[in-house]
Amino acid sequence: MTKNILFAVAIGLLAISFLSGQEPSPSPSATPARSVRISFVPPPLEGKISLGVYNEWGQLVRVLHQEAEFDEFTIGADALSTKWDGKDDYDYDLPAGKYSARGFLVAPMKIGAIAEANITGSVPPGANSIRIRLAANPLENNERPTVDIGAGFDDDDVYLQTADGLPLITVAKRQDAKSVSLAAGRDNKSVIVFLSNGTSVHQAEVSGITKMMAFDCGTFELK
C-alpha cells in the first residue's frame, strides 16, 4: 500500500515538473482603441452644436454630435474638444486615412405649431434643399457663408439638416410622416417644413433660420 502511494506521488511530481517546463499559452491582446481628439473654438453665439466627421472626399461619415450643449464637450482654456473612435454611424471601423470635422452652432429658433396644410397627396410640395446665408463667423475668414439645408427624419423626429445629412435642429415629432420636404419662407429668413403621411400634409414654419454660424475643425489622421 505504501509503495503504491509513493509511486502515485512520484508520477504527480513528474507531471508537475513537465507542465512547469512548458511555455504558457499566450493570452489574446486587446486591439488598441482608435481615438482622435478633435478641438475647435466655438463661434461667439449662444446655441447648440452639431458636428460631423467627413472623409477625404467630403462625404459625411459620422454625426459626432447633434444639437449638443457646450457641457457635452471637454472645455479647455481656449477651445472645446471631443473624441472620435474611428467608427461610422453604423459602428463600423473606418479605414485609416485623412479625415476632417466641421459643424454649426445653431441659435434658438422659433418653430411654429404643426398645422394641416391646404394640400393633399403623397408628396409634399417644396424642394429637397434650399440655400441659405448664415451669420458670418468672425473667427474664420468667410464673409458670406452659405449652406444648403433640407429636411430629414429618423424613427422619432423630423429635423432640418445640411444637404449632406448633418442634423441641425429638431422641428417636430415624426409620428406617421413618410416623407418630408421644405420651401423658403418670408424674406428667406424662415423655411416651411412639410410632413406627409401619404394622404394628408402638415406643415411647420421655422423662423430665424439664418441664426447659425459654421466652424471648421481642420483635418486629422486616423491611424
Coordinates of C-alpha atoms in Angstrom, one line a residue:
M1 CA 0.0 0.0 0.0
T2 CA 2.9 2.4 0.9
K3 CA 4.7 1.6 -2.4
N4 CA 1.5 2.4 -4.4
I5 CA 1.2 5.8 -2.6
L6 CA 4.9 6.7 -3.2
F7 CA 4.5 5.7 -6.9
A8 CA 1.5 7.9 -7.3
V9 CA 3.3 10.8 -5.6
A10 CA 6.3 10.3 -7.9
I11 CA 4.0 10.4 -11.0
G12 CA 2.4 13.5 -9.8
L13 CA 5.7 15.3 -9.2
L14 CA 6.9 14.3 -12.7
A15 CA 3.6 15.7 -14.2
I16 CA 4.1 19.0 -12.4
S17 CA 7.7 19.2 -13.5
F18 CA 6.7 18.6 -17.1
L19 CA 3.9 21.2 -17.1
S20 CA 6.1 23.8 -15.5
G21 CA 8.6 23.5 -18.3
Q22 CA 6.0 24.3 -20.9
E23 CA 5.6 27.8 -22.3
P24 CA 2.4 29.5 -21.1
S25 CA -0.3 29.9 -23.6
P26 CA -0.4 33.5 -24.9
S27 CA -3.5 35.4 -23.8
P28 CA -5.4 37.4 -26.5
S29 CA -4.3 41.0 -26.6
A30 CA -7.0 43.7 -27.0
T31 CA -6.9 45.8 -30.1
P32 CA -5.7 49.3 -29.3
A33 CA -8.6 51.8 -29.2
R34 CA -8.5 54.2 -32.2
S35 CA -9.2 57.6 -30.8
V36 CA -8.8 61.0 -32.4
R37 CA -9.1 64.2 -30.4
I38 CA -10.9 67.0 -32.2
S39 CA -10.6 70.6 -31.0
F40 CA -12.3 73.8 -32.1
V41 CA -13.0 77.3 -31.0
P42 CA -16.8 77.7 -30.8
P43 CA -18.3 80.7 -32.6
P44 CA -19.4 83.6 -30.4
L45 CA -23.0 82.7 -30.4
E46 CA -25.4 81.1 -27.9
G47 CA -27.0 77.8 -29.1
K48 CA -26.4 74.1 -29.7
I49 CA -23.7 72.4 -31.6
S50 CA -23.9 69.8 -34.4
L51 CA -20.6 68.3 -35.5
G52 CA -19.8 65.8 -38.3
V53 CA -16.7 63.9 -39.4
Y54 CA -16.0 63.8 -43.2
N55 CA -13.8 61.6 -45.3
E56 CA -11.2 62.9 -47.8
W57 CA -13.9 63.2 -50.5
G58 CA -16.1 65.4 -48.3
Q59 CA -18.7 62.8 -47.5
L60 CA -20.3 62.8 -44.1
V61 CA -19.3 59.5 -42.4
R62 CA -20.2 60.2 -38.7
V63 CA -22.6 62.5 -36.9
L64 CA -20.5 63.0 -33.9
H65 CA -22.7 65.5 -32.0
Q66 CA -26.3 66.5 -32.7
E67 CA -27.8 69.6 -31.0
A68 CA -25.3 69.2 -28.2
E69 CA -24.9 71.5 -25.3
F70 CA -21.4 73.0 -24.5
D71 CA -21.1 70.8 -21.4
E72 CA -21.1 67.7 -23.6
F73 CA -17.6 68.7 -24.7
T74 CA -14.4 68.9 -22.8
I75 CA -13.9 72.5 -22.0
G76 CA -10.3 73.7 -22.3
A77 CA -8.7 77.1 -21.7
D78 CA -9.3 78.3 -25.2
A79 CA -11.2 75.6 -27.1
L80 CA -13.7 72.8 -26.8
S81 CA -12.7 69.2 -27.6
T82 CA -14.3 65.9 -28.2
K83 CA -13.1 62.4 -29.2
W84 CA -13.9 60.2 -32.3
D85 CA -13.4 56.5 -32.1
G86 CA -12.8 56.0 -35.8
K87 CA -16.3 54.4 -36.4
D88 CA -19.1 55.4 -38.8
D89 CA -22.7 55.9 -37.9
Y90 CA -23.3 52.2 -38.1
D91 CA -20.5 51.4 -35.6
Y92 CA -18.1 50.0 -38.3
D93 CA -14.4 50.8 -38.2
L94 CA -13.4 53.2 -41.0
P95 CA -10.2 52.8 -42.9
A96 CA -7.0 54.7 -41.9
G97 CA -6.5 57.9 -43.7
K98 CA -7.2 61.6 -43.6
Y99 CA -10.5 63.0 -42.3
S100 CA -11.9 66.4 -41.3
A101 CA -14.5 67.7 -39.0
R102 CA -16.8 70.7 -39.3
G103 CA -20.1 71.8 -37.8
F104 CA -22.6 74.5 -36.9
L105 CA -23.6 76.4 -33.8
V106 CA -27.3 76.9 -34.1
A107 CA -29.0 79.7 -32.1
P108 CA -32.5 79.1 -30.7
M109 CA -35.2 79.4 -33.4
K110 CA -38.9 79.9 -33.4
I111 CA -40.7 76.8 -34.5
G112 CA -44.4 77.2 -35.3
A113 CA -47.1 74.7 -34.4
I114 CA -47.8 71.9 -36.7
A115 CA -50.8 72.7 -38.8
E116 CA -52.7 70.9 -41.6
A117 CA -51.7 72.3 -45.0
N118 CA -54.3 73.0 -47.6
I119 CA -52.7 70.3 -49.8
T120 CA -53.5 66.6 -50.4
G121 CA -51.3 63.9 -51.9
S122 CA -48.5 61.6 -51.0
V123 CA -45.6 64.0 -52.0
P124 CA -45.3 67.3 -50.1
P125 CA -44.6 70.4 -52.1
G126 CA -41.3 72.2 -51.9
A127 CA -37.7 71.3 -52.6
N128 CA -35.1 68.8 -51.5
S129 CA -32.8 71.6 -50.3
I130 CA -32.6 75.4 -50.0
R131 CA -29.5 77.5 -49.9
I132 CA -29.5 80.0 -47.0
R133 CA -27.0 82.6 -45.9
L134 CA -25.5 82.1 -42.5
A135 CA -24.3 84.6 -39.9
A136 CA -20.6 85.2 -40.5
N137 CA -18.3 83.6 -38.0
P138 CA -15.8 86.4 -37.0
L139 CA -13.2 83.7 -36.1
E140 CA -13.0 82.4 -39.6
N141 CA -12.2 84.1 -42.9
N142 CA -15.6 83.6 -44.6
E143 CA -17.6 86.8 -45.0
R144 CA -20.5 85.4 -47.0
P145 CA -21.1 81.8 -45.8
T146 CA -23.9 79.8 -47.2
V147 CA -25.2 76.3 -46.7
D148 CA -27.7 74.0 -48.4
I149 CA -30.3 72.7 -45.9
G150 CA -33.0 70.1 -46.3
A151 CA -35.5 68.2 -44.1
G152 CA -34.9 64.7 -42.8
F153 CA -36.3 62.3 -40.2
D154 CA -35.4 59.3 -38.1
D155 CA -37.6 56.9 -36.1
D156 CA -38.7 59.7 -33.7
D157 CA -38.2 63.2 -35.1
V158 CA -38.3 65.5 -38.1
Y159 CA -35.4 67.9 -38.3
L160 CA -33.6 70.3 -40.5
Q161 CA -30.3 69.1 -41.8
T162 CA -27.5 70.0 -44.1
A163 CA -27.8 68.7 -47.7
D164 CA -25.1 66.1 -46.8
G165 CA -27.1 64.8 -43.8
L166 CA -25.9 66.6 -40.6
P167 CA -28.9 67.2 -38.4
L168 CA -29.2 70.8 -37.2
I169 CA -32.4 71.4 -35.3
T170 CA -35.4 69.2 -34.4
V171 CA -38.7 70.6 -35.8
A172 CA -41.4 68.1 -34.7
K173 CA -42.1 64.5 -33.8
R174 CA -42.3 62.3 -36.8
Q175 CA -45.5 60.5 -35.9
D176 CA -46.8 58.9 -39.1
A177 CA -44.8 61.0 -41.6
K178 CA -43.5 59.0 -44.6
S179 CA -41.8 61.9 -46.5
V180 CA -40.7 65.4 -45.8
S181 CA -39.6 68.5 -47.8
L182 CA -39.3 72.2 -47.3
A183 CA -39.9 75.6 -49.0
A184 CA -38.5 79.0 -48.5
G185 CA -40.4 81.3 -46.2
R186 CA -40.6 85.0 -45.9
D187 CA -37.5 87.0 -46.9
N188 CA -35.6 83.8 -47.0
K189 CA -35.2 84.0 -43.2
S190 CA -37.6 81.2 -42.5
V191 CA -38.4 77.8 -44.0
I192 CA -41.6 75.8 -44.1
V193 CA -41.3 72.1 -43.4
F194 CA -43.9 69.8 -44.9
L195 CA -44.7 66.4 -43.5
S196 CA -46.8 63.9 -45.5
N197 CA -48.2 60.5 -44.4
G198 CA -49.4 59.7 -47.9
T199 CA -52.9 61.1 -47.6
S200 CA -52.5 64.4 -45.9
V201 CA -49.8 67.1 -45.4
H202 CA -49.0 69.1 -42.4
Q203 CA -46.5 72.0 -42.1
A204 CA -44.5 73.9 -39.6
E205 CA -42.6 77.2 -40.1
V206 CA -39.1 77.6 -38.7
S207 CA -38.1 81.3 -38.2
G208 CA -34.7 82.7 -37.7
I209 CA -33.1 80.1 -39.9
T210 CA -30.1 82.4 -40.7
K211 CA -29.0 82.4 -37.0
M212 CA -26.3 79.8 -37.4
M213 CA -22.5 80.0 -37.6
A214 CA -20.3 77.5 -39.3
F215 CA -17.0 76.4 -37.9
D216 CA -14.1 74.2 -39.1
C217 CA -12.1 71.8 -37.0
G218 CA -9.4 71.1 -39.7
T219 CA -8.1 67.8 -40.9
F220 CA -6.5 64.9 -39.0
E221 CA -5.1 61.4 -39.5
L222 CA -6.9 58.3 -38.4
K223 CA -4.3 55.5 -37.8

